[in-house]
PDB file of C-alpha atoms in Angstrom:
ATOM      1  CA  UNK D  86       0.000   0.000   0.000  1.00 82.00           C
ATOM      2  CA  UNK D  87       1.552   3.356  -1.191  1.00 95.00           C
ATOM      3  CA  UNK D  88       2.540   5.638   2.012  1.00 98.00           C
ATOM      4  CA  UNK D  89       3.998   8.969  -0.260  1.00 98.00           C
ATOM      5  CA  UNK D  90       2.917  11.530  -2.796  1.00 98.00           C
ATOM      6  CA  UNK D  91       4.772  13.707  -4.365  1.00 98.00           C
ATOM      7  CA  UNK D  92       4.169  17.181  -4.925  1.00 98.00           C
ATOM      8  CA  UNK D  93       4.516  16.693  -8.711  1.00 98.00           C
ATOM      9  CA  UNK D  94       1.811  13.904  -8.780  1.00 97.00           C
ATOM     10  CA  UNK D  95      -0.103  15.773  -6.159  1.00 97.00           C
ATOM     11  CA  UNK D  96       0.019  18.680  -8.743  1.00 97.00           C
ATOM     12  CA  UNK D  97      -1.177  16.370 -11.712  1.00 95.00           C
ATOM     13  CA  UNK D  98      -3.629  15.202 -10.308  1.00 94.00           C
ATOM     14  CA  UNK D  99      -5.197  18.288  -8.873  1.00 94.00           C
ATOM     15  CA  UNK D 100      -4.594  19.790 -12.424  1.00 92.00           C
ATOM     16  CA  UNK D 101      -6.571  16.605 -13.879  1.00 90.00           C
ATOM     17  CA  UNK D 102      -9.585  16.621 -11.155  1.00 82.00           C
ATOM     18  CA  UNK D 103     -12.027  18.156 -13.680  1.00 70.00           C
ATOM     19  CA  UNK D 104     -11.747  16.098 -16.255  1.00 73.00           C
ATOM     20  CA  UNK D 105     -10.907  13.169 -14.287  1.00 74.00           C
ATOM     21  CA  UNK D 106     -13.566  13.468 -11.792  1.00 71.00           C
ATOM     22  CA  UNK D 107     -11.416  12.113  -9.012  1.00 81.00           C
ATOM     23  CA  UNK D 108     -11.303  14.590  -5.547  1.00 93.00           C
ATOM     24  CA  UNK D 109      -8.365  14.576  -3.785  1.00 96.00           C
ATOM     25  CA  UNK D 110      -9.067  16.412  -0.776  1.00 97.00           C
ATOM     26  CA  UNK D 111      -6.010  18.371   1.053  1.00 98.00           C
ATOM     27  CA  UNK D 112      -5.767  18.131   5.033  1.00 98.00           C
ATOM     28  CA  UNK D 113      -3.426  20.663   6.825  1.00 98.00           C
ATOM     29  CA  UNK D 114      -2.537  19.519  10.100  1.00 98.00           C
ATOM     30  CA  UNK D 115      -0.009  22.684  11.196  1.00 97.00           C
ATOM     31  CA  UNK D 116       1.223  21.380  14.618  1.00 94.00           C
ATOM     32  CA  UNK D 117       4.246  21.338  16.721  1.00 87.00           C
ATOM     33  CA  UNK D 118       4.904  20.664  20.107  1.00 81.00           C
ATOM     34  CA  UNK D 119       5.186  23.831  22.286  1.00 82.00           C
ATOM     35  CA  UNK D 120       3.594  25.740  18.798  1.00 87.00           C
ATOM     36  CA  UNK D 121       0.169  26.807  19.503  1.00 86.00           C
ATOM     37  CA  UNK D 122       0.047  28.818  16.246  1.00 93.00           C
ATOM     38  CA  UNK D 123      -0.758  26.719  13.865  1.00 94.00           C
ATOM     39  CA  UNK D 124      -4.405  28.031  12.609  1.00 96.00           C
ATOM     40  CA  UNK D 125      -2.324  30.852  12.245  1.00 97.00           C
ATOM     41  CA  UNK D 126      -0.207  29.502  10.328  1.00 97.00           C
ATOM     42  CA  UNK D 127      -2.262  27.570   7.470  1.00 98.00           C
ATOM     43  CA  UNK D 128      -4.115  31.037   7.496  1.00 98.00           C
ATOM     44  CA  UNK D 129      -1.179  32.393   6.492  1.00 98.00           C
ATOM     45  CA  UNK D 130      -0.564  29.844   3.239  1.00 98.00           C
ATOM     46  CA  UNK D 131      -1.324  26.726   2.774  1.00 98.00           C
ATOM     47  CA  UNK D 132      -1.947  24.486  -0.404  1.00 98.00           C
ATOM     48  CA  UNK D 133      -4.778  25.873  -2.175  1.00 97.00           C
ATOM     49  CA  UNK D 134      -7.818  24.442  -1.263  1.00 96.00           C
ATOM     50  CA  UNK D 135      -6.305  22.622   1.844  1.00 98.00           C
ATOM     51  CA  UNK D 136      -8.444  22.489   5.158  1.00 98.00           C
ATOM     52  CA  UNK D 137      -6.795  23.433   8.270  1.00 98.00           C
ATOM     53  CA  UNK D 138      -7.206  20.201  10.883  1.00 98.00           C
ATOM     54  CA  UNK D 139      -7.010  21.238  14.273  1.00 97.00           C
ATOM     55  CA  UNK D 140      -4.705  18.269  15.798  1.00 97.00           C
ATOM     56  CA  UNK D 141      -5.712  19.564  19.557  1.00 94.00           C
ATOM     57  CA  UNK D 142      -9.178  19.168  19.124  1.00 95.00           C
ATOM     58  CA  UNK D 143      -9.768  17.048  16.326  1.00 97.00           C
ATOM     59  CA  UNK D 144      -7.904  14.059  16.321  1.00 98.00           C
ATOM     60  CA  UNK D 145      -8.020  13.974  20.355  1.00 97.00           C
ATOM     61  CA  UNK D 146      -9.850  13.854  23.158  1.00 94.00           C
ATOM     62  CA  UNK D 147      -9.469  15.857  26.225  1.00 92.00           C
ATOM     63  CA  UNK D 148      -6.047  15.436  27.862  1.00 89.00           C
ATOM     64  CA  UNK D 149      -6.350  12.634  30.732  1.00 91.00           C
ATOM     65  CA  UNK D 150      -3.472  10.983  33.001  1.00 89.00           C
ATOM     66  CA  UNK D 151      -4.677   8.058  32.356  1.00 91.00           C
ATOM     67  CA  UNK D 152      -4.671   7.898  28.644  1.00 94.00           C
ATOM     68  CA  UNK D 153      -2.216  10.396  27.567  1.00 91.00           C
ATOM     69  CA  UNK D 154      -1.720  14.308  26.379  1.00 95.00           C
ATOM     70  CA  UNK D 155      -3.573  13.323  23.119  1.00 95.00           C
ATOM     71  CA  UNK D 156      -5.858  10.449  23.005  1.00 96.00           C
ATOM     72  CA  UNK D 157      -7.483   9.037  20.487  1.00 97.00           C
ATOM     73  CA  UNK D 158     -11.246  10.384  20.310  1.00 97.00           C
ATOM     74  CA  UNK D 159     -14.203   8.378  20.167  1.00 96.00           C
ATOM     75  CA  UNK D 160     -15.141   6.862  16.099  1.00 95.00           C
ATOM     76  CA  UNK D 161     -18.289   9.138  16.305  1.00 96.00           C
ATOM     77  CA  UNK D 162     -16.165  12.425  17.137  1.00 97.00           C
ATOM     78  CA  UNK D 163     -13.479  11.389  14.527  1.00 98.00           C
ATOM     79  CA  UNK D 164     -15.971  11.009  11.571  1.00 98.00           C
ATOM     80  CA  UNK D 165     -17.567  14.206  12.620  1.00 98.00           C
ATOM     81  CA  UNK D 166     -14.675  15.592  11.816  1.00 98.00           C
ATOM     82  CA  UNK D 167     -13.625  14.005   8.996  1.00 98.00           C
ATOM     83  CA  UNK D 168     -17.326  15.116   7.486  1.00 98.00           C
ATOM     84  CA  UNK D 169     -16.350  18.799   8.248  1.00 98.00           C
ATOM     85  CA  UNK D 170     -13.323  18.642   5.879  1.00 98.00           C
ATOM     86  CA  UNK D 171     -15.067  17.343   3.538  1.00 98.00           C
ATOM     87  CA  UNK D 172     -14.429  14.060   3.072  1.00 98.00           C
ATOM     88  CA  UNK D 173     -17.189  11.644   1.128  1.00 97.00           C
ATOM     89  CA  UNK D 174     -17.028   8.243   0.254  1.00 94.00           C
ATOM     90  CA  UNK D 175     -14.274   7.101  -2.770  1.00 93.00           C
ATOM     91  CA  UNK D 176     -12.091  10.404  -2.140  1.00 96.00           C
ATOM     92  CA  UNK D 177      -8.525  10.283  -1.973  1.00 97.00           C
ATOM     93  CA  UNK D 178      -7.123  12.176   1.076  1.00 98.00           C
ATOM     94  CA  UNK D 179      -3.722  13.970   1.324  1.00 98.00           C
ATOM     95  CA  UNK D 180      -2.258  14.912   4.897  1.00 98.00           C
ATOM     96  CA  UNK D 181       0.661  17.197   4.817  1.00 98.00           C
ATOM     97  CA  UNK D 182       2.441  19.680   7.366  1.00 98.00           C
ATOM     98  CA  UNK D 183       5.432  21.935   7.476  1.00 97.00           C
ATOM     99  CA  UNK D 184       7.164  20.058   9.936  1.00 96.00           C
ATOM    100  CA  UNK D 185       8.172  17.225   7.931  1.00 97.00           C
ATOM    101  CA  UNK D 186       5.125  14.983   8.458  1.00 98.00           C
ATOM    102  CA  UNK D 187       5.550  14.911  12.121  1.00 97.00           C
ATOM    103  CA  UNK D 188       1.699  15.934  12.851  1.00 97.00           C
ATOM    104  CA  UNK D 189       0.282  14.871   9.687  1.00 98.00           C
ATOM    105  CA  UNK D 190       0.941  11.579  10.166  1.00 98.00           C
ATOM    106  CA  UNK D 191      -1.252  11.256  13.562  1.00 98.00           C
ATOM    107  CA  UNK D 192      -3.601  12.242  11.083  1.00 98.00           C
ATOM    108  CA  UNK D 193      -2.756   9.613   8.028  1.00 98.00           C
ATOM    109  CA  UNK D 194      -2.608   6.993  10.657  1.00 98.00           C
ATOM    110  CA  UNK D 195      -6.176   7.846  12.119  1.00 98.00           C
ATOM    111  CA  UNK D 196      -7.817   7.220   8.938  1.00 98.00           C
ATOM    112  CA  UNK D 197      -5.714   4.231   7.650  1.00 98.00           C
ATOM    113  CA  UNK D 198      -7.114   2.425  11.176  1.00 98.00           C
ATOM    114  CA  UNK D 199     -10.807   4.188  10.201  1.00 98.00           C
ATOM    115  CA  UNK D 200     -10.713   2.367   7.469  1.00 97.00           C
ATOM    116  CA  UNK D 201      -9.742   4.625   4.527  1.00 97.00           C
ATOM    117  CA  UNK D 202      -7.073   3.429   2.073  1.00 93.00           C
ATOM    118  CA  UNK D 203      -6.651   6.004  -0.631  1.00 96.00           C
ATOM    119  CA  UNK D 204      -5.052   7.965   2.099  1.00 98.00           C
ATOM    120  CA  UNK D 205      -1.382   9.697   1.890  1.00 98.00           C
ATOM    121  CA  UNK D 206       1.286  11.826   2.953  1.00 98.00           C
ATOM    122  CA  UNK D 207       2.850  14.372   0.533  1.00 98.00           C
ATOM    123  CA  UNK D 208       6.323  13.835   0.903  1.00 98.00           C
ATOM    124  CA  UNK D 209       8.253  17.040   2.248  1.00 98.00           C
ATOM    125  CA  UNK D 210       4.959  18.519   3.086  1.00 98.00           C
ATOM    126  CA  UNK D 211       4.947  22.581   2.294  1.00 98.00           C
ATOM    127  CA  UNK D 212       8.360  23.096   1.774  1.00 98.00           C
ATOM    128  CA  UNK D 213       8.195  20.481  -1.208  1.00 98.00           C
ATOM    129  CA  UNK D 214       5.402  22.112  -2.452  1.00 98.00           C
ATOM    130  CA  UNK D 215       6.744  25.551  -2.232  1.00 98.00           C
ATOM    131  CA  UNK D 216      10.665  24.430  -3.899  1.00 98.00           C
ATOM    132  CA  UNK D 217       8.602  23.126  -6.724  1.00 98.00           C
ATOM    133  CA  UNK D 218       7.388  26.319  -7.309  1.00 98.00           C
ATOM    134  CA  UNK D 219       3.453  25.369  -6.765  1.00 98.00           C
ATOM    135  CA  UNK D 220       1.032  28.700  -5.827  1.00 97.00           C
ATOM    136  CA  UNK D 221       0.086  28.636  -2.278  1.00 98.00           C
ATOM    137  CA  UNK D 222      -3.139  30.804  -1.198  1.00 98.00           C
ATOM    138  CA  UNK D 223      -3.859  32.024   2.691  1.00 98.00           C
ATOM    139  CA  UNK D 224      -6.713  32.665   4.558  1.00 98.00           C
ATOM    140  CA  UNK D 225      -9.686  30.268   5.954  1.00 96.00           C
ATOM    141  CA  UNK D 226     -10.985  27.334   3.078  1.00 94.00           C
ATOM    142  CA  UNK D 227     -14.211  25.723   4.022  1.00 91.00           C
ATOM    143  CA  UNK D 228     -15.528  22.773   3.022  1.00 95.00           C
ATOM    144  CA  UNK D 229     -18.815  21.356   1.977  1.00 94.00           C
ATOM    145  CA  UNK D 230     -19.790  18.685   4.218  1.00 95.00           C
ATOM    146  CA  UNK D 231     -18.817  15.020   3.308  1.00 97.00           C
ATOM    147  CA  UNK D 232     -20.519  11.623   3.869  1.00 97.00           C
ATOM    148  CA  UNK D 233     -17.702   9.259   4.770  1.00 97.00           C
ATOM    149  CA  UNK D 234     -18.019   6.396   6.846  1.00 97.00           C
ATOM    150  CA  UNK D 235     -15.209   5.638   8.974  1.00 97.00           C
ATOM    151  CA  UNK D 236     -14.648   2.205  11.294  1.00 96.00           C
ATOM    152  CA  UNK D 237     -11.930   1.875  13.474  1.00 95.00           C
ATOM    153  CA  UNK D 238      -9.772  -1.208  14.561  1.00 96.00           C
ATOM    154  CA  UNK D 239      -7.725  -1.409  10.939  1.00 97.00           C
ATOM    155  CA  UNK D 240      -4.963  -0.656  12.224  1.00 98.00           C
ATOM    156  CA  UNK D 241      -2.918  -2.643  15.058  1.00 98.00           C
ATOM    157  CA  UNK D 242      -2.945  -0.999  18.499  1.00 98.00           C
ATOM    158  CA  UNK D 243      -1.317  -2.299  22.092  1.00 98.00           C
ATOM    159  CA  UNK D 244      -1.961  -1.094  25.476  1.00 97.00           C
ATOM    160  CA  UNK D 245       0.346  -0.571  28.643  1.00 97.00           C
ATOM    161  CA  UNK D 246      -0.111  -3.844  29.976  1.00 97.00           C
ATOM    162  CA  UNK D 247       0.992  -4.768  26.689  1.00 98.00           C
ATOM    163  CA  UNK D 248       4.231  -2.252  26.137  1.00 98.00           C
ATOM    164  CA  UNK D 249       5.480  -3.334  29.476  1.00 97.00           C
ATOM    165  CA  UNK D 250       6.534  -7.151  28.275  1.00 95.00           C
ATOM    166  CA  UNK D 251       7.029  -6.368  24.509  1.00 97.00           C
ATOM    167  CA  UNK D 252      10.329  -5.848  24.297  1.00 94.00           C
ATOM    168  CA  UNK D 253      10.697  -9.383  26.206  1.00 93.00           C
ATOM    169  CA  UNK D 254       9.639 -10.814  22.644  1.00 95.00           C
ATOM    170  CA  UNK D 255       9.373  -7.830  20.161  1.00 97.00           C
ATOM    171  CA  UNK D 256      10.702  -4.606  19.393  1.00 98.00           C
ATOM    172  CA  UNK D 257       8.947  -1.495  21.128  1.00 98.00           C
ATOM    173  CA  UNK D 258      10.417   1.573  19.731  1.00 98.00           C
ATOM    174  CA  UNK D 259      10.656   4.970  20.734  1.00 98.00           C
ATOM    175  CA  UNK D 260      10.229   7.596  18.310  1.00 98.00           C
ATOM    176  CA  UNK D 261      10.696  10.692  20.597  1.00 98.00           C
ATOM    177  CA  UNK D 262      14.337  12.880  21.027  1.00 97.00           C
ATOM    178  CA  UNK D 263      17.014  10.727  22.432  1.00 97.00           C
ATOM    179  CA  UNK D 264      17.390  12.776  25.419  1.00 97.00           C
ATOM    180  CA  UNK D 265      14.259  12.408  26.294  1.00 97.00           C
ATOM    181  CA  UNK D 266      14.460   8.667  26.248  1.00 98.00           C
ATOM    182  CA  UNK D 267      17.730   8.931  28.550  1.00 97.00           C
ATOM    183  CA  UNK D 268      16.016  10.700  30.908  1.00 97.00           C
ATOM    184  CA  UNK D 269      18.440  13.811  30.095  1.00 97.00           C
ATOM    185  CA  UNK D 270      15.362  16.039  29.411  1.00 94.00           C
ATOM    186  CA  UNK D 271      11.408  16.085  29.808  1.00 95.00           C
ATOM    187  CA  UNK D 272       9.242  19.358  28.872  1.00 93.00           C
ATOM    188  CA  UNK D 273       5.815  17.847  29.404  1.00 93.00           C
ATOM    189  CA  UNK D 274       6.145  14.359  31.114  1.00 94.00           C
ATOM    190  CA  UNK D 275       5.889  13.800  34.821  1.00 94.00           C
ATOM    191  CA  UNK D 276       8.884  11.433  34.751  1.00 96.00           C
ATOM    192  CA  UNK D 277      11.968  11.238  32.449  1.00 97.00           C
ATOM    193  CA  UNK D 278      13.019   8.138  30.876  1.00 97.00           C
ATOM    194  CA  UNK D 279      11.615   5.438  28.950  1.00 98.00           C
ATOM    195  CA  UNK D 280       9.777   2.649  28.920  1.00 98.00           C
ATOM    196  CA  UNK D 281      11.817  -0.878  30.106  1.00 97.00           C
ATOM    197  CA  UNK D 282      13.093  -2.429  27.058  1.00 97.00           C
ATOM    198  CA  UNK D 283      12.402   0.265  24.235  1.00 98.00           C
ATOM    199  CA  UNK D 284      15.014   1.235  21.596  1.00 98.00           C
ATOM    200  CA  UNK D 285      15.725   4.480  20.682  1.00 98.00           C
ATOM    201  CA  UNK D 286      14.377   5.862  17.796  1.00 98.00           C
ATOM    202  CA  UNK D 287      14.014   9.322  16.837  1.00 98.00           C
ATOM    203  CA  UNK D 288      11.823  10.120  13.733  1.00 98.00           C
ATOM    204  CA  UNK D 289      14.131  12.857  12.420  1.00 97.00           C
ATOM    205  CA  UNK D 290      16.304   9.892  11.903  1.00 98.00           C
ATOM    206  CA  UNK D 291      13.362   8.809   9.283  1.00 98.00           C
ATOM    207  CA  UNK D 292      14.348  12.051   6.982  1.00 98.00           C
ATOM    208  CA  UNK D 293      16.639  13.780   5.113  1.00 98.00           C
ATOM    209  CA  UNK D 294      17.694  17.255   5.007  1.00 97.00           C
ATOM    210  CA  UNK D 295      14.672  18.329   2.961  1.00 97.00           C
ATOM    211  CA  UNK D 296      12.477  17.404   5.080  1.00 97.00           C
ATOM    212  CA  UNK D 297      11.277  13.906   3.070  1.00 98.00           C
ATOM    213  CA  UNK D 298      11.611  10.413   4.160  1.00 98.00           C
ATOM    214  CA  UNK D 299      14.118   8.554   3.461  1.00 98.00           C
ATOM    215  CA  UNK D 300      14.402   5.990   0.489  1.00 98.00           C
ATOM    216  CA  UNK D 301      12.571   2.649   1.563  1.00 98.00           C
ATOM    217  CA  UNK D 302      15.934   1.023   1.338  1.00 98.00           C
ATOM    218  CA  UNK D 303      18.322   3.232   3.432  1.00 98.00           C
ATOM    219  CA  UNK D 304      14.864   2.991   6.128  1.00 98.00           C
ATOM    220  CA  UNK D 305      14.674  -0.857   6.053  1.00 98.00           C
ATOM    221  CA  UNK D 306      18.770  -0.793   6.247  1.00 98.00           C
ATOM    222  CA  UNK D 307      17.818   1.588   9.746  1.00 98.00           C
ATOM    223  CA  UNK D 308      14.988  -0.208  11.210  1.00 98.00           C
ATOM    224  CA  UNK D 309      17.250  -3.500  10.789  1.00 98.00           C
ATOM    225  CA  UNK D 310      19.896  -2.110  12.936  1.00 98.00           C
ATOM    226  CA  UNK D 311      17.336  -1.252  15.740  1.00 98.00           C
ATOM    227  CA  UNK D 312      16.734  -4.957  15.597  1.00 97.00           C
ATOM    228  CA  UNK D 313      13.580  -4.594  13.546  1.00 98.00           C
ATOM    229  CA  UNK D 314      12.797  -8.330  11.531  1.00 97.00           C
ATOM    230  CA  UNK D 315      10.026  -9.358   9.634  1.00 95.00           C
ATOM    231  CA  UNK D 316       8.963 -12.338  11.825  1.00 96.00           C
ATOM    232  CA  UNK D 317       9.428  -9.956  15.051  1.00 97.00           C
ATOM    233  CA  UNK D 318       6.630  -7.672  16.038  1.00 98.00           C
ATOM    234  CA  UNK D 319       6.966  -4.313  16.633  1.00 98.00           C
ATOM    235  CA  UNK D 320       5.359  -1.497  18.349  1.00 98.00           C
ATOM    236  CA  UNK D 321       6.107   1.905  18.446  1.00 98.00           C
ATOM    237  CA  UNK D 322       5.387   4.815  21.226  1.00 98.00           C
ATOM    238  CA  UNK D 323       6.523   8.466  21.599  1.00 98.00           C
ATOM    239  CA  UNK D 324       4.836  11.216  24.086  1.00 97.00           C
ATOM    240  CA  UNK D 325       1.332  11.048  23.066  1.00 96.00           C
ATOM    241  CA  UNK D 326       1.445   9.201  20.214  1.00 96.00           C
ATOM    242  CA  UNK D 327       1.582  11.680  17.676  1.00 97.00           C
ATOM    243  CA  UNK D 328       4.906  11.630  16.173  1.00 97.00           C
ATOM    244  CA  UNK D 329       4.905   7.074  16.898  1.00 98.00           C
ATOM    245  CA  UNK D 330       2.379   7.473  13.960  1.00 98.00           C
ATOM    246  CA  UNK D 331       5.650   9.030  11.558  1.00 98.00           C
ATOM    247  CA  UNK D 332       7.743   6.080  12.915  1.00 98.00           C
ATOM    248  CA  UNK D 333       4.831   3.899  11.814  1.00 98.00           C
ATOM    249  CA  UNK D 334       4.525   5.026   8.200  1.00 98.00           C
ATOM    250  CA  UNK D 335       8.459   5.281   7.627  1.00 98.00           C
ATOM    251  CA  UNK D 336       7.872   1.196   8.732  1.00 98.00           C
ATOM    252  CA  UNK D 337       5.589   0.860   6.363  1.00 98.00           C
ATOM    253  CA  UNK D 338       7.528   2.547   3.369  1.00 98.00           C
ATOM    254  CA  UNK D 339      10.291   0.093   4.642  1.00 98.00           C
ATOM    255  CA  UNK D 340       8.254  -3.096   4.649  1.00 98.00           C
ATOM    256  CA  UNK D 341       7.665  -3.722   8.187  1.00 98.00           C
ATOM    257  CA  UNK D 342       4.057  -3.501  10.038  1.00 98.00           C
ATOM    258  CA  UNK D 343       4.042  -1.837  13.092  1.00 98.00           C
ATOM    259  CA  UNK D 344       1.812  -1.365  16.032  1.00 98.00           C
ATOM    260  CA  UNK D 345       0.532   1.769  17.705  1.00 98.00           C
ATOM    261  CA  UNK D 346       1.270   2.334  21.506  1.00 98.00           C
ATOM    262  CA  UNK D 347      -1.443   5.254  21.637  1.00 98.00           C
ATOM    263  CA  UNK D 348      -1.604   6.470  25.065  1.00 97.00           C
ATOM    264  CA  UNK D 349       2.516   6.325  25.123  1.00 98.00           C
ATOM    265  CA  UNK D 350       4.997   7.700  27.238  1.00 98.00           C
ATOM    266  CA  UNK D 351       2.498  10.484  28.420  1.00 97.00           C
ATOM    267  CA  UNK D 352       0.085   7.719  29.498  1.00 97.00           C
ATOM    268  CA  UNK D 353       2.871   5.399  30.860  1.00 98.00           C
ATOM    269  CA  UNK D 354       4.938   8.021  33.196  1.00 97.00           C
ATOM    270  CA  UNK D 355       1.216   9.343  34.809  1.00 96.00           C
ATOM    271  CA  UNK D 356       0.867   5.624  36.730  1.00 96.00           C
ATOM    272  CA  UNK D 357       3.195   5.660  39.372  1.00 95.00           C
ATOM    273  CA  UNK D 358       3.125   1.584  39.329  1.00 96.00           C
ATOM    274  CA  UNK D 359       4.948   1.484  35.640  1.00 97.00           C
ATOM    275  CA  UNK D 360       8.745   1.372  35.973  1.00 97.00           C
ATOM    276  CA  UNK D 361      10.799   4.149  33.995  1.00 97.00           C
ATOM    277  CA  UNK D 362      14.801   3.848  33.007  1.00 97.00           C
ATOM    278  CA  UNK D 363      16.862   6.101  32.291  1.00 97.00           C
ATOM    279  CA  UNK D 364      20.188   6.043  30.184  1.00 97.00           C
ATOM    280  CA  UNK D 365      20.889   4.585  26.767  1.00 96.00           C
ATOM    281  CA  UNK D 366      20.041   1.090  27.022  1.00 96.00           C
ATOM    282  CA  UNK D 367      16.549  -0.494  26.711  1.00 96.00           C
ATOM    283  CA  UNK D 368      16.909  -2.152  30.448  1.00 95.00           C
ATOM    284  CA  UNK D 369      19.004  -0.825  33.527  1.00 90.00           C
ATOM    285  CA  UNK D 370      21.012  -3.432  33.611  1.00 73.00           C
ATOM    286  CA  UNK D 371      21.782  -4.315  30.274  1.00 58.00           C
ATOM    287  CA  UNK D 372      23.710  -0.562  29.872  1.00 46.00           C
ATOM    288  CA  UNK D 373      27.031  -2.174  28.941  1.00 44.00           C
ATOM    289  CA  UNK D 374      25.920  -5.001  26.725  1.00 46.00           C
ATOM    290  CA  UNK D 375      23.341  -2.708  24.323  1.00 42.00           C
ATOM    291  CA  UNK D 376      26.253  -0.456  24.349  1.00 41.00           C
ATOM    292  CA  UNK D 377      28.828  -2.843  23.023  1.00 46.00           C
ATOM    293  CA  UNK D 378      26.049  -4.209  20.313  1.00 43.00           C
ATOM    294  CA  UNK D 379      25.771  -0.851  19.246  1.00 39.00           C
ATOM    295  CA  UNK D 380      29.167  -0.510  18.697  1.00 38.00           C
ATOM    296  CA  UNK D 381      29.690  -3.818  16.939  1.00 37.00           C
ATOM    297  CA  UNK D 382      26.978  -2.576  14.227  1.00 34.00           C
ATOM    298  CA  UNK D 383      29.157   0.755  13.375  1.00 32.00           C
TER     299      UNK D 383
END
């Protein structure tokens, strides 16, 4: 199943939409941790004819300790929303940010598990679009309302009773700064660290300078040195479980299924009764032996 688009076929095929009859509708999801601006942002340009997704309000629920900073909302909230972007049944949907996916993929995972296939990520987001030389427009787009009907349960999911064993028999990666995982530095958690047994694995590792992910190759040569294997299951998990959706589709574009640890670290460090480590290896006690693996791979 095709992850990407590119800004050039993203361009075609917006160019083709009358005569073609195919709508492609564009979803900006202008987020960033610690960046409350967004709206402000897409107001001031965005694709034209994009719809600004709120990520906040619209693909979460109200923050709560015991399921995380941004939890999923309810299937009857999500399609809600999905109707008020204008969404109807048989479109094709492109997500894109300016942040090199890192929101829009919450976004492109939410309606892959809904249900929705024809669903994508333009590759290098608004700075791709804008190097190509593509007109951007500001200001508020609204959409008629769609008719979409979205499930839920496509994609694979696990829960903290779950992420506390799975790196006993699977790979649980981390997707967030690699400070943060050593316990170095927390700006929103109530404890640093990470969960036993997870790897380190920063999405910016997924891209390249321009902001797009890396080949499927060089990404399956990357995930392979976390210990990622086809006939090992993974899961991934970051704060909240926005940016875990980026380390999901660079998975994906590399070959490997992934599940979703959606509540996260956010949800994991608000029980006082789940263990947190700190430093670089996956278990306290294993520092010297990760270390020397890691080593060995260089």
């Amino acid at each position: 199943m095709q992850t990407l688009m590119d800004v050039a076929t993203l361009k075609d095929r917006l160019d083709d939409a009358g005569a073609t009859g195919r709508r492609t509708v564009l979803l900006d999801v202008r987020w960033a941790l610690g960046d409350p601006h967004g709206r402000e942002h897409y107001l001031a340009a965005h694709l034209p004819g994009a719809v600004f997704v709120d990520l906040a309000h619209e693909l979460a629920g109200p923050a709560d300790a015991s399921r995380g900073r941004h939890p999923l909302p309810s299937q009857e909230q999500f399609q809600a929303s999905a109707r008020s972007w204008g969404i109807r049944r048989g479109d094709a949907v492109v997500a894109y940010d300016d942040s090199g996916n890192m929101a829009a993929a919450r976004l492109w995972w939410m309606l892959r598990n809904a249900g929705l296939a024809d669903v994508y990520l333009l590759d290098g987001g608004l700075a791709a679009w804008r190097r190509a030389g593509y007109a951007v427009e500001s200001g508020e787009r609204q959409a008629e309302a769609g008719d979409v009907e979205l499930t839920d349960g496509a994609l694979p999911v696990i829960d903290a009773g779950q992420a506390a064993a799975w790196g006993l028999g699977g790979v649980l990666l981390d997707a967030r700064a690699g400070e943060r995982y050593r316990g170095e530095f927390e700006p929103v958690d109530p404890r640093a660290g990470h969960i036993p047994g997870a790897v380190s694995a920063p999405t910016t590792a997924n891209l390249d300078a321009d902001g797009k992910f890396l080949s499927p190759a060089a990404l399956r040569e990357h995930f392979v040195q976390l210990g990622v294997r086809a006939d090992v299951p993974t899961a991934v998990y970051c704060g909240s479980g926005v940016t875990a959706a980026h380390e999901i589709a660079a998975l994906e574009i590399a070959g490997f299924p992934a599940a979703l640890y959606p509540g996260s670290f956010s949800e994991w460090s608000n029980n006082s009764s789940n263990p947190v480590v700190t430093g670089a290896a996956p278990y306290p006690d294993q520092a010297a032996t990760y270390l020397d693996g890691c080593e060995s791979q260089r």
